Amino acid sequence: MSKTYLITGATSPLGLALMGRLLPTLAEGDLILAQGCGDLARLAGLCQARPGFIRPYDADFTQPLAVRAFLSDLTDTYPAPTHFVHLAGLRPIEAPCAHFDEERFVQERAVTLDSALVLCKAILPQMAQAGFGRVVFLDGRASTRAVSANILQGALNGLALSLAAEYASAGVTVNCIAPGPMASGSEADAAGLAPERAAALLCLVLSEDAAALTGSTLPAGLF
């Protein structure tokens, strides 16, 4: 069975590290559908490494219509995703609750939560019909004190639990990984966990060997 990976937030350090691990394993017919927003130049090296295996998409998930246009184009152009990794999110801004920014929260919710709902509503029934699917969300709560990020990550974890229960019998797993603070470079340092270590856990959760794992949140720091 050919594999189609849909990765939102693919231009993040974790997204790039994940694709770096996946690319050498891809066979003819496999694809990575990589969503970013205004920063697709970050994918250039990976695209050149294995031409034809990555399809970059520039889609602004703060705009609901852009999410639906993105989904429509994927549906019309490519096979249904077999793997969905949702890493999309705005950089959290830490501020006291008294300074909560309602307008930015709407944008954060659109990128992190609303887009996940729209994409899962379309993708998971297709996975269930095929009898196989892997879905992974990023749990970033431990890496920030931002009120809005913690609210949205709680909701995203709740979505993951609901989907895991609904689709377990259809061969579809839904999990979260919680890497905690992430280093900005390729190596772990005082800033946090190296993206490559979190990507290694992602690859494990996405594998066929993880068929019995669903509805879990896994701390990447222990991997």
PDB file of N, CA and C in Angstrom, residues 83 132-136 168 171-175 200-216 218:
ATOM      1  N   HIS A  83      -1.551   8.859   6.557  1.00  0.00           N
ATOM      2  CA  HIS A  83      -0.951   9.368   7.782  1.00  0.00           C
ATOM      3  C   HIS A  83      -1.191  10.881   7.841  1.00  0.00           C
ATOM      4  N   PHE A 132      -7.066   1.464   7.558  1.00  0.00           N
ATOM      5  CA  PHE A 132      -5.757   1.827   8.114  1.00  0.00           C
ATOM      6  C   PHE A 132      -5.643   3.340   8.169  1.00  0.00           C
ATOM      7  N   GLY A 133      -5.031   3.839   9.238  1.00  0.00           N
ATOM      8  CA  GLY A 133      -4.752   5.265   9.326  1.00  0.00           C
ATOM      9  C   GLY A 133      -3.980   5.581  10.593  1.00  0.00           C
ATOM     10  N   ARG A 134      -3.124   6.592  10.491  1.00  0.00           N
ATOM     11  CA  ARG A 134      -2.376   7.075  11.648  1.00  0.00           C
ATOM     12  C   ARG A 134      -2.554   8.595  11.726  1.00  0.00           C
ATOM     13  N   VAL A 135      -2.975   9.064  12.881  1.00  0.00           N
ATOM     14  CA  VAL A 135      -3.157  10.496  13.113  1.00  0.00           C
ATOM     15  C   VAL A 135      -2.397  10.859  14.379  1.00  0.00           C
ATOM     16  N   VAL A 136      -1.618  11.938  14.315  1.00  0.00           N
ATOM     17  CA  VAL A 136      -0.861  12.392  15.483  1.00  0.00           C
ATOM     18  C   VAL A 136      -0.994  13.909  15.605  1.00  0.00           C
ATOM     19  N   ALA A 168     -11.185   3.381  16.594  1.00  0.00           N
ATOM     20  CA  ALA A 168     -10.287   2.287  16.974  1.00  0.00           C
ATOM     21  C   ALA A 168     -10.621   0.993  16.254  1.00  0.00           C
ATOM     22  N   GLY A 171      -9.220   0.399  12.505  1.00  0.00           N
ATOM     23  CA  GLY A 171      -7.797   0.342  12.178  1.00  0.00           C
ATOM     24  C   GLY A 171      -7.118   1.690  12.124  1.00  0.00           C
ATOM     25  N   VAL A 172      -7.765   2.717  12.662  1.00  0.00           N
ATOM     26  CA  VAL A 172      -7.219   4.078  12.661  1.00  0.00           C
ATOM     27  C   VAL A 172      -6.812   4.443  14.084  1.00  0.00           C
ATOM     28  N   THR A 173      -5.577   4.890  14.271  1.00  0.00           N
ATOM     29  CA  THR A 173      -5.108   5.306  15.587  1.00  0.00           C
ATOM     30  C   THR A 173      -4.958   6.823  15.624  1.00  0.00           C
ATOM     31  N   VAL A 174      -5.224   7.391  16.794  1.00  0.00           N
ATOM     32  CA  VAL A 174      -5.095   8.843  17.002  1.00  0.00           C
ATOM     33  C   VAL A 174      -4.365   9.054  18.317  1.00  0.00           C
ATOM     34  N   ASN A 175      -3.210   9.681  18.258  1.00  0.00           N
ATOM     35  CA  ASN A 175      -2.387   9.906  19.443  1.00  0.00           C
ATOM     36  C   ASN A 175      -1.822  11.318  19.455  1.00  0.00           C
ATOM     37  N   ALA A 200      11.750  11.116  15.986  1.00  0.00           N
ATOM     38  CA  ALA A 200      11.915   9.664  16.112  1.00  0.00           C
ATOM     39  C   ALA A 200      10.683   9.040  16.760  1.00  0.00           C
ATOM     40  N   LEU A 201      10.142   9.698  17.781  1.00  0.00           N
ATOM     41  CA  LEU A 201       8.929   9.197  18.413  1.00  0.00           C
ATOM     42  C   LEU A 201       7.745   9.282  17.453  1.00  0.00           C
ATOM     43  N   LEU A 202       7.663  10.369  16.701  1.00  0.00           N
ATOM     44  CA  LEU A 202       6.596  10.491  15.710  1.00  0.00           C
ATOM     45  C   LEU A 202       6.634   9.329  14.727  1.00  0.00           C
ATOM     46  N   CYS A 203       7.808   9.003  14.233  1.00  0.00           N
ATOM     47  CA  CYS A 203       7.918   7.902  13.264  1.00  0.00           C
ATOM     48  C   CYS A 203       7.454   6.582  13.870  1.00  0.00           C
ATOM     49  N   LEU A 204       7.751   6.380  15.145  1.00  0.00           N
ATOM     50  CA  LEU A 204       7.309   5.156  15.803  1.00  0.00           C
ATOM     51  C   LEU A 204       5.786   5.109  15.892  1.00  0.00           C
ATOM     52  N   VAL A 205       5.181   6.220  16.292  1.00  0.00           N
ATOM     53  CA  VAL A 205       3.721   6.267  16.435  1.00  0.00           C
ATOM     54  C   VAL A 205       3.035   6.131  15.078  1.00  0.00           C
ATOM     55  N   LEU A 206       3.687   6.574  14.013  1.00  0.00           N
ATOM     56  CA  LEU A 206       3.119   6.493  12.670  1.00  0.00           C
ATOM     57  C   LEU A 206       3.289   5.117  12.033  1.00  0.00           C
ATOM     58  N   SER A 207       4.097   4.265  12.624  1.00  0.00           N
ATOM     59  CA  SER A 207       4.431   2.991  11.988  1.00  0.00           C
ATOM     60  C   SER A 207       3.303   1.977  12.133  1.00  0.00           C
ATOM     61  N   GLU A 208       3.385   0.937  11.337  1.00  0.00           N
ATOM     62  CA  GLU A 208       2.411  -0.150  11.430  1.00  0.00           C
ATOM     63  C   GLU A 208       2.548  -0.909  12.743  1.00  0.00           C
ATOM     64  N   ASP A 209       3.713  -0.848  13.347  1.00  0.00           N
ATOM     65  CA  ASP A 209       3.922  -1.538  14.619  1.00  0.00           C
ATOM     66  C   ASP A 209       3.136  -0.912  15.764  1.00  0.00           C
ATOM     67  N   ALA A 210       2.628   0.304  15.555  1.00  0.00           N
ATOM     68  CA  ALA A 210       1.913   1.014  16.616  1.00  0.00           C
ATOM     69  C   ALA A 210       0.405   0.820  16.515  1.00  0.00           C
ATOM     70  N   ALA A 211      -0.036  -0.276  15.931  1.00  0.00           N
ATOM     71  CA  ALA A 211      -1.461  -0.506  15.707  1.00  0.00           C
ATOM     72  C   ALA A 211      -2.260  -0.571  17.000  1.00  0.00           C
ATOM     73  N   ALA A 212      -1.633  -0.991  18.100  1.00  0.00           N
ATOM     74  CA  ALA A 212      -2.360  -1.134  19.363  1.00  0.00           C
ATOM     75  C   ALA A 212      -2.335   0.136  20.206  1.00  0.00           C
ATOM     76  N   LEU A 213      -1.630   1.158  19.731  1.00  0.00           N
ATOM     77  CA  LEU A 213      -1.475   2.397  20.502  1.00  0.00           C
ATOM     78  C   LEU A 213      -2.440   3.444  19.980  1.00  0.00           C
ATOM     79  N   THR A 214      -3.404   3.848  20.788  1.00  0.00           N
ATOM     80  CA  THR A 214      -4.314   4.908  20.373  1.00  0.00           C
ATOM     81  C   THR A 214      -4.885   5.584  21.608  1.00  0.00           C
ATOM     82  N   GLY A 215      -5.222   6.862  21.462  1.00  0.00           N
ATOM     83  CA  GLY A 215      -5.773   7.622  22.559  1.00  0.00           C
ATOM     84  C   GLY A 215      -4.755   7.967  23.629  1.00  0.00           C
ATOM     85  N   SER A 216      -3.467   7.993  23.256  1.00  0.00           N
ATOM     86  CA  SER A 216      -2.388   8.231  24.230  1.00  0.00           C
ATOM     87  C   SER A 216      -1.676   9.546  23.947  1.00  0.00           C
ATOM     88  N   LEU A 218       2.163  10.821  24.445  1.00  0.00           N
ATOM     89  CA  LEU A 218       3.482  10.260  24.741  1.00  0.00           C
ATOM     90  C   LEU A 218       4.516  11.383  24.920  1.00  0.00           C
TER      91      LEU A 218
END
